[in-house]
XYZ file of C-alpha atoms in Angstrom:
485
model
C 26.498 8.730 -20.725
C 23.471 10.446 -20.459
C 23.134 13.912 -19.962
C 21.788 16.292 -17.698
C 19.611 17.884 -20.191
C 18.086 14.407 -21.094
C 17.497 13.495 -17.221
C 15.301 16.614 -17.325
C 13.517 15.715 -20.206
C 13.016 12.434 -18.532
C 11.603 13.687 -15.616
C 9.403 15.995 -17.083
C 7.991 13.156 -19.078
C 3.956 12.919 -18.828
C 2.204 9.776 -18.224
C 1.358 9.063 -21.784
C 5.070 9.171 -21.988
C 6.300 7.269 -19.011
C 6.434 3.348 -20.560
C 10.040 3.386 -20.500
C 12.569 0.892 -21.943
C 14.890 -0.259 -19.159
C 18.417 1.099 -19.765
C 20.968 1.220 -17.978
C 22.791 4.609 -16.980
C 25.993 5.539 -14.754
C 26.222 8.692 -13.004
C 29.580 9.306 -11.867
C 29.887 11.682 -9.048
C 32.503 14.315 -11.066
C 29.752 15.930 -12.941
C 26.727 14.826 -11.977
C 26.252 15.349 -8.184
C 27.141 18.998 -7.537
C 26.860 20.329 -3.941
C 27.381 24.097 -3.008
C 26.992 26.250 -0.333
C 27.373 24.119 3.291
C 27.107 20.973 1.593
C 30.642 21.244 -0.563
C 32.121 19.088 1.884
C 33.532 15.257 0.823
C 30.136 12.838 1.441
C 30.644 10.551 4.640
C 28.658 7.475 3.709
C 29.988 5.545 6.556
C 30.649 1.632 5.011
C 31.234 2.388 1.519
C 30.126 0.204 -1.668
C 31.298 0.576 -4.940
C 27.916 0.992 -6.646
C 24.332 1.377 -5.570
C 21.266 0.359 -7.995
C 18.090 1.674 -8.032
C 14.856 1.694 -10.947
C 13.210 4.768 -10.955
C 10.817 6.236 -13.798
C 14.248 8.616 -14.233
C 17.713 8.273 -13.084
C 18.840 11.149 -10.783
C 21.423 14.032 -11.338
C 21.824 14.745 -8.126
C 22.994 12.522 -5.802
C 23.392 13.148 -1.674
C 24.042 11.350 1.784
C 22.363 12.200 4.647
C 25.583 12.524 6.971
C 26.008 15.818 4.512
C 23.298 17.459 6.428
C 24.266 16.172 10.065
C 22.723 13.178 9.860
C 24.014 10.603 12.927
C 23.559 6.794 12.624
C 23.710 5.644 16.294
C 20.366 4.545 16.756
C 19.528 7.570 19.682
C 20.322 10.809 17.918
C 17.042 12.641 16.415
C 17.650 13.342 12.684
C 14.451 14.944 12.112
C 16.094 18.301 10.923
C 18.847 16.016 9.232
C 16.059 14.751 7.223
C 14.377 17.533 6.076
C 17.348 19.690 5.146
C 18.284 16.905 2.539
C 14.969 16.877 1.090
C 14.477 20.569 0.937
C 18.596 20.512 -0.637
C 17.659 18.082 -3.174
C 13.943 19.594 -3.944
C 15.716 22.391 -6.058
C 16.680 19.703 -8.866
C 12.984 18.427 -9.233
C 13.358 20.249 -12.932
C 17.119 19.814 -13.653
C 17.433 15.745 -13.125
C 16.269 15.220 -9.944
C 17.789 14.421 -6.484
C 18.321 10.884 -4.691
C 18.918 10.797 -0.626
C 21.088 8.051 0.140
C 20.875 6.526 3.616
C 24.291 4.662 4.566
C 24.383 1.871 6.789
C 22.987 2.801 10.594
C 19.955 3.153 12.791
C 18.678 6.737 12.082
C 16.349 8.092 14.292
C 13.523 10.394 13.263
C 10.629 12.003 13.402
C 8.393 12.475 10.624
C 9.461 14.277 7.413
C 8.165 14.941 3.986
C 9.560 14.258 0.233
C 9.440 16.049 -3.020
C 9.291 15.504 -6.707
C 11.732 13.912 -9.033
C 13.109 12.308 -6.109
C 14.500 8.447 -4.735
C 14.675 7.687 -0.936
C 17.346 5.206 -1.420
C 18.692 3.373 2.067
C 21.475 0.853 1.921
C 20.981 -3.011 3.030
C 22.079 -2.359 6.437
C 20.366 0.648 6.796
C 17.208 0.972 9.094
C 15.016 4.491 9.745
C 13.633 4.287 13.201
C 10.402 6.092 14.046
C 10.750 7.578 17.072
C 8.519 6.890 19.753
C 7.916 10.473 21.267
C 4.264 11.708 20.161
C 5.399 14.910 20.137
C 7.452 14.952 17.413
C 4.951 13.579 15.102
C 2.917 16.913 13.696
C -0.968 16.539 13.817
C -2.544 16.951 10.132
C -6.454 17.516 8.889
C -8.308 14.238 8.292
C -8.966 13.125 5.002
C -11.975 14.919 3.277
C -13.459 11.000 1.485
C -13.044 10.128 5.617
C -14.083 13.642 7.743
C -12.068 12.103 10.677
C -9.247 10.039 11.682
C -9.709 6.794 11.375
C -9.119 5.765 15.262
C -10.731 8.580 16.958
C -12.689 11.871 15.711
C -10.530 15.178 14.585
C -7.378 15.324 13.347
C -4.321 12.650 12.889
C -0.657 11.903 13.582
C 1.220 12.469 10.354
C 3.048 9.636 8.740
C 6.671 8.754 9.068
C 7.426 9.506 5.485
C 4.694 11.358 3.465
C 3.994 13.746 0.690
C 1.289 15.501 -1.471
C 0.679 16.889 -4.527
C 4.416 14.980 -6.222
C 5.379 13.544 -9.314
C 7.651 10.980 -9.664
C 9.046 9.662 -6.557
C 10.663 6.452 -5.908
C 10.964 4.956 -2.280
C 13.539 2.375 -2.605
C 16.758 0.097 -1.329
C 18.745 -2.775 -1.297
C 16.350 -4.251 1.306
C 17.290 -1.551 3.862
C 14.716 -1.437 6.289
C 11.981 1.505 7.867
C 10.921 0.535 11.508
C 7.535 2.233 12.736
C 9.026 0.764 16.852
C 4.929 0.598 16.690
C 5.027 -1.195 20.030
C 4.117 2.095 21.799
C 1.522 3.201 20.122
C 0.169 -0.549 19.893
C -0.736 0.111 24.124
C -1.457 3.448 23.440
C -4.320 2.553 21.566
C -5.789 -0.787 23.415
C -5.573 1.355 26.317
C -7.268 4.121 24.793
C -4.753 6.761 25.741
C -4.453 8.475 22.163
C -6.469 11.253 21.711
C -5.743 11.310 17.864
C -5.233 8.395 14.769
C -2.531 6.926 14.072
C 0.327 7.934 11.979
C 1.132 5.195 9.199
C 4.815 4.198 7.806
C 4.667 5.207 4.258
C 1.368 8.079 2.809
C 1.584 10.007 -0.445
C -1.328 12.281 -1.006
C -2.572 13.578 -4.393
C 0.399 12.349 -6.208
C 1.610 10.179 -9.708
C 3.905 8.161 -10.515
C 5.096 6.131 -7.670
C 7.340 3.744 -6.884
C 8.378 1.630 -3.428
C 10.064 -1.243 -3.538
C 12.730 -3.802 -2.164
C 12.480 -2.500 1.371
C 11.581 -4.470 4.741
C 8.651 -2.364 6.725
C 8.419 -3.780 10.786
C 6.035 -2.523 13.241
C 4.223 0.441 12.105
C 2.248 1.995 14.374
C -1.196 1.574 12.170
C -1.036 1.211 8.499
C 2.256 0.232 6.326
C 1.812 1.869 3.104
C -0.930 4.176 2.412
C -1.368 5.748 -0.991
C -4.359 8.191 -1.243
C -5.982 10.406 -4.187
C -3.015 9.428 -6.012
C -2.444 7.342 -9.625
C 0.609 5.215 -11.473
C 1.487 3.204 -8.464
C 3.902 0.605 -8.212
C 4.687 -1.331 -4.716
C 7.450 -4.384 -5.633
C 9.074 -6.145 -3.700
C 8.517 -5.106 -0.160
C 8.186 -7.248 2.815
C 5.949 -5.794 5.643
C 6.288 -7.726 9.476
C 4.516 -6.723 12.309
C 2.961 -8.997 15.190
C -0.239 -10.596 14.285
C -2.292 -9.071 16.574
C -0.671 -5.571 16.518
C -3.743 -3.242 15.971
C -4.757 -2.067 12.134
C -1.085 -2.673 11.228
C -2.636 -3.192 7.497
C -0.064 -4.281 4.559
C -0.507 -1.905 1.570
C -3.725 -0.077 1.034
C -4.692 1.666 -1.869
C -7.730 4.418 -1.148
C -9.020 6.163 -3.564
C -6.191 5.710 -6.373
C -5.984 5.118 -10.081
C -3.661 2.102 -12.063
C -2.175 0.351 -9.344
C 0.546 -2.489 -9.153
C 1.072 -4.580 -5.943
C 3.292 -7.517 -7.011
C 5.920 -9.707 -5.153
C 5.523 -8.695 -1.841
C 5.701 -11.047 1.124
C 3.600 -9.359 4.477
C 2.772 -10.357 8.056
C 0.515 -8.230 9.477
C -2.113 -8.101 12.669
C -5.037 -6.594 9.697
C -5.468 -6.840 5.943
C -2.676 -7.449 3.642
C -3.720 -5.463 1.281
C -6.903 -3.524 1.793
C -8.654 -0.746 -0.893
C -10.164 1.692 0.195
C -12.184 4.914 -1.434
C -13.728 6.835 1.286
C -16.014 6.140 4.289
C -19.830 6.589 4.137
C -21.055 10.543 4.079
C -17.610 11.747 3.003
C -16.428 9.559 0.664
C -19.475 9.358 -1.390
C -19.150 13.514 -1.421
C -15.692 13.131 -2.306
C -16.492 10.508 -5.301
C -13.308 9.425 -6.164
C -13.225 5.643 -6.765
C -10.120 2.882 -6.668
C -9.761 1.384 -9.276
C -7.739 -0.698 -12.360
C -5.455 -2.610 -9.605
C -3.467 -5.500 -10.069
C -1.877 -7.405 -7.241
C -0.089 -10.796 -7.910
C 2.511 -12.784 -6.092
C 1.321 -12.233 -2.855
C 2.171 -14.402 0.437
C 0.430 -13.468 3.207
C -0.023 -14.197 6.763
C -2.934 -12.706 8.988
C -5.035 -15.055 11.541
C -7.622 -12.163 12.579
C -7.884 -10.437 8.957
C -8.152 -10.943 4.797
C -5.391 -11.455 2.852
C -7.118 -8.908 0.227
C -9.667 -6.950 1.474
C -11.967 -4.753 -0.238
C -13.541 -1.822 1.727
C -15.205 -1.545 4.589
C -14.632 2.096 3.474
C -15.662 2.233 0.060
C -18.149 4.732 -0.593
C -16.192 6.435 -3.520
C -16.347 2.894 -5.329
C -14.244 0.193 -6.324
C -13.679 -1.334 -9.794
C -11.762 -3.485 -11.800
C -9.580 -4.997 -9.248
C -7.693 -8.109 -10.798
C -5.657 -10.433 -8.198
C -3.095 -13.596 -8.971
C -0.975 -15.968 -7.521
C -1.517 -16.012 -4.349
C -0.674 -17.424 -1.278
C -1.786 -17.606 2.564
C -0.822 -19.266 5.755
C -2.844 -19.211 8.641
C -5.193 -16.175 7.596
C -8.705 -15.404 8.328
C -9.970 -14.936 4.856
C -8.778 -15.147 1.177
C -10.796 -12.502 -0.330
C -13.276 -10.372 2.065
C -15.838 -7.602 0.590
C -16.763 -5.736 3.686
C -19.511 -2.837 3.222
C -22.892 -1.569 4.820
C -25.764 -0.079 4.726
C -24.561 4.199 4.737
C -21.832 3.207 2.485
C -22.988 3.667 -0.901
C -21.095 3.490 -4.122
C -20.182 -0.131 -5.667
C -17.540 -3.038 -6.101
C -18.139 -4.319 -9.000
C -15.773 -5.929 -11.773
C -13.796 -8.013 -8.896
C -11.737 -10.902 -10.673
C -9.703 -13.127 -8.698
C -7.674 -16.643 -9.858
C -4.732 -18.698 -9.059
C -5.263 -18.561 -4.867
C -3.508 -21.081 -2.660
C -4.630 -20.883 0.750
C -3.625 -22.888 3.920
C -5.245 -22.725 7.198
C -8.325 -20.500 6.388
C -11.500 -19.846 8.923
C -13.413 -19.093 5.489
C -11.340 -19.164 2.102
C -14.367 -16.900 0.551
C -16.006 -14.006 2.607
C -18.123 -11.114 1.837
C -20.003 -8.463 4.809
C -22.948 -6.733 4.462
C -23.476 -5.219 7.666
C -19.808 -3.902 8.666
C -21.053 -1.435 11.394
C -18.512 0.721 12.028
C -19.405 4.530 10.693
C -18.079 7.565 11.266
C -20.748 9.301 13.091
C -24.585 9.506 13.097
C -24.909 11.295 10.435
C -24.380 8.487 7.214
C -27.490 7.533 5.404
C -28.852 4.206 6.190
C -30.406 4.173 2.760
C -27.387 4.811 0.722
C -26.815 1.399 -0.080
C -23.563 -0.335 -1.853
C -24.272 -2.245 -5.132
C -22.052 -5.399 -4.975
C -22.041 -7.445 -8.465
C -19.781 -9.073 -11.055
C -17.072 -10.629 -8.645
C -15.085 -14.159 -10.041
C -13.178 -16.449 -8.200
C -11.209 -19.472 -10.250
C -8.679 -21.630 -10.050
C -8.363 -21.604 -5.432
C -6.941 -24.507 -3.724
C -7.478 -24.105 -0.226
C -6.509 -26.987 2.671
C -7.518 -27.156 6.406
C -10.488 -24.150 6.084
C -12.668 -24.175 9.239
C -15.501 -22.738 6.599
C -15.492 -22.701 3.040
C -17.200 -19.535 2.235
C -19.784 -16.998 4.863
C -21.332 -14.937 1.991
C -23.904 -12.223 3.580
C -25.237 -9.464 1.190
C -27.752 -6.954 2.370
C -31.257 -7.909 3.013
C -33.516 -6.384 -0.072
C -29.672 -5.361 -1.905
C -28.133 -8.897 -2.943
C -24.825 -9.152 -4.131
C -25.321 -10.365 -7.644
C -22.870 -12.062 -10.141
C -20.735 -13.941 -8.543
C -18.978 -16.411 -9.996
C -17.276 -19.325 -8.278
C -15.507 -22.128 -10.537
C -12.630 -24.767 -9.881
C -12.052 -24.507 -6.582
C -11.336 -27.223 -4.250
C -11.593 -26.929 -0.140
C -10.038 -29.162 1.765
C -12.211 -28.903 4.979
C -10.308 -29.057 8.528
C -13.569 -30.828 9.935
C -16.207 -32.642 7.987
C -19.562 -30.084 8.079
C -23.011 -30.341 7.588
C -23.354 -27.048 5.721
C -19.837 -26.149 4.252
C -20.788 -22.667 3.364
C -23.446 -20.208 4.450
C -25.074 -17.492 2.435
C -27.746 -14.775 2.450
C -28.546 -12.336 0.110
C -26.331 -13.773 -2.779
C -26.869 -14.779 -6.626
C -24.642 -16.463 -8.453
C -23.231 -19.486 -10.510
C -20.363 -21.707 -10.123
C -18.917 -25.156 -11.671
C -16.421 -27.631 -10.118
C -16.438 -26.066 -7.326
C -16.004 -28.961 -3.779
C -17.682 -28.923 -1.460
C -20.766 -27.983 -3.605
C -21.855 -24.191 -2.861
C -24.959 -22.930 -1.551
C -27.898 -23.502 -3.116
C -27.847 -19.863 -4.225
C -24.570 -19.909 -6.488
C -25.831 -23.305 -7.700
C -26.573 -21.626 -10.839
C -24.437 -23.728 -13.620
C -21.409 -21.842 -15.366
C -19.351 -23.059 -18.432
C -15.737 -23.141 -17.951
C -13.803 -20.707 -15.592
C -15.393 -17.576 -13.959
C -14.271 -14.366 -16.111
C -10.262 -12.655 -15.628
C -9.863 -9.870 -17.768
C -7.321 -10.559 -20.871
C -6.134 -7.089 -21.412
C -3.839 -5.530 -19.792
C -4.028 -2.362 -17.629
C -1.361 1.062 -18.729
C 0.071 -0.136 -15.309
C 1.039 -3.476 -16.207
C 3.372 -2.015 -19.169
C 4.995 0.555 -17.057
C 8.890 0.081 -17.306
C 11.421 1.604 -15.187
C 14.779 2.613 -16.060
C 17.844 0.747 -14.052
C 20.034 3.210 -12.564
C 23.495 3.121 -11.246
C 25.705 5.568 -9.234
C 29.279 4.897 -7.755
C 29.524 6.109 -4.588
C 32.561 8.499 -3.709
């Protein structure tokens, strides 16, 4: 049995430290979930289990339900306060094992509330947290600095259901319970132009390291799904994200501005990108400098008829490098991969390496923008432009594609080295010109139909995939256990 003294050497592990083997520990609740003051009562978990799993970088100590702090499963009562109580309750064990919050079966109701370190938002399989659809109980918060507004509309922005900032190891997690954004309302909110502030997303962690969400269900957030931002050591696993496909910028999982990220087996149906990264948006984000980077997404599925299945900007103006996607798969999407950037953005994305697609029922299986207009204000610099170069596609299969590929760099700012090699599109309708490109360079090789005369180029063998691996990739999480009362 592991001890408490070892659980806080565990979580006060550094990131040079945090490749852990996976082991298996049991914390049973006679010594290892201690509860004092108002919260000595016995836990009322509602349908019991005998055991909950969870992988976290460290198992936790501490171990409460939210009924302990008031919390009322019915679907209608608010448990904002319920909420926050627990997390401020379980805070106080970031440095002596850390605390877990354990949401029984129920619909819980509630507003938006904040995590801490050393700590797992675990909610059982029939458990679902329900956003609740009064704007007033969702706080307003500063923009981002790498954005200098809210995305939707100028100023400030609705916070997001669950967030954080400035943590270390937390672990969003389940056994599949499910987070509901009940996005509907702020869906006709915003066509109708009736918000005077942005969005609030499902899931944002500011400024933080070492995170993990996985093997949850996310439906119908009101703008964004999963938002990580200035943050590094990222894992999202296992998560499926549903929301209608033409709900507005209800985006999958979007990195912005983070460090050694891994987005892998995750299933998402979404009205915008599946995954998007981001780092920053004109002016701002090229002030605030702070790239994405090292990212690895693989066994993807997606579905999105109006948007990418990985996108890469438009806001990119603090850079984006070494992004490395595998495996995956689309139905009925817009676009495979889409580069979308502008004149005012500066910054790069370079060092792009994609293989392994299978794509079904594509407008354009390739797709890159130079001339995404949307800007913050008037102030951007129409000179700052983006440097686009060194992107590889191999190994695509793509059936019934309406277009095989609408490449358009920058007039007198190409994008340069792309490389395009076995890749087969099956066109839904014969056409004369099969792909259409301006301001490109490139090579390819057994590529059908052929390419554009600029990426005729000739390459040997299959475009470039890095063959080391990324710190992220050998990240290892413990397996945790604790018997429920």
């Amino acid at each position: 049995m592991m001890t408490h003294y070892h659980l806080f050497l565990l979580c006060q592990i550094k990131l040079t430290t945090w490749l852990l083997l996976i082991a298996t520990v049991s914390i049973t609740p006679s010594h290892a979930v201690p509860r004092r003051g108002p919260y000595d009562e016995k836990p009322r978990y509602g349908n019991p289990i005998t055991e909950i799993k969870y992988a976290s970088p460290s198992c936790r100590a501490h171990v409460s339900s939210l009924t302990e702090f008031g919390g009322v499963g019915d679907g209608t009562t608010l448990n904002t306060d319920a909420f926050r109580s627990a997390v401020e309750h379980l805070s106080q064990y970031s440095s002596t094992g850390g605390g877990m919050l354990y949401v029984p079966a129920g619909k819980w109701l509630t507003g938006p509330f904040n995590l801490t370190s050393c700590f797992t938002l675990f909610l059982d399989k029939d458990a679902t947290i329900l956003a609740t659809q009064d704007v007033n109980q969702w706080p307003l918060i500063d923009p981002l600095p790498s954005y200098g507004r809210g995305r939707d509309k100028p100023g400030g922005r609705y916070s997001s259901l669950i967030g954080g900032a400035n943590l270390t190891d937390v672990v969003i997690t389940g056994d599949n319970g499910t987070i509901d954004g009940q996005g509907a309302s702020w869906w006709q909110k915003f066509h109708k132009n009736q918000l005077k502030y942005t969005r609030g997303y499902l899931i944002e962690l500011l400024y933080s390291d070492r995170i993990l969400i996985s093997n949850l269900t996310l439906v119908n957030s009101p703008a964004w799904n999963i938002h990580p931002v200035y943050s590094s050591n990222i894992v999202v696993s296992s998560i499926t994200i549903l929301a209608p496909v033409h709900s507005p910028n209800t985006d999958g999982i979007n990195p912005d501005s983070c460090s050694q990220v891994r987005i892998e087996d995750c299933y998402v149906v979404s009205g915008d990108d599946c995954v998007a990264i981001k780092s920053g948006w004109d002016q701002y984000g090229i002030s605030y400098g702070m790239p994405s980077q090292h990212i690895v997404i693989r066994r993807l599925t997606c579905i999105s008829p109006t948007s990418a299945v990985i996108a890469l900007g438009s806001e990119m103006s603090g850079g984006i490098q070494d992004v490395r996607a595998e495996d995956i798969t689309a139905i009925n999407s817009e676009s495979g991969v889409r580069i979308k950037t502008a004149p005012g953005r500066g910054a790069y994305v370079k060092d792009v390496y994609v293989r392994g697609m299978n794509l079904n029922t594509m407008k354009w299986a390739f797709w890159m923008t130079g001339n995404y207009k949307s800007h913050p204000d008037d102030k951007y610099d129409p000179n700052a432009m983006p440097e686009v170069t060194s992107i590889s596609y191999s190994n695509v299969v793509a059936t019934q594609v309406t277009t095989a590929a609408r490449l358009e760099g920058i007039p007198n700012d190409a994008f340069t080295g792309i490389c395009i090699s076995n890749v087969t599109v099956g066109m839904a309708k014969s056409k004369k010109y099969a792909w259409t490109c301006t301001d490109v360079e490139g090579v390819s090789s057994d590529v059908s139909p052929q390419p554009c005369e600029p990426l005729q180029g000739k390459h040997e063998g299959s475009c470039p995939f890095p063959t080391e691996s990324l710190p992220i990739d050998t990240v290892e999480f413990q397996q945790c256990s604790y018997t429920l009362p």
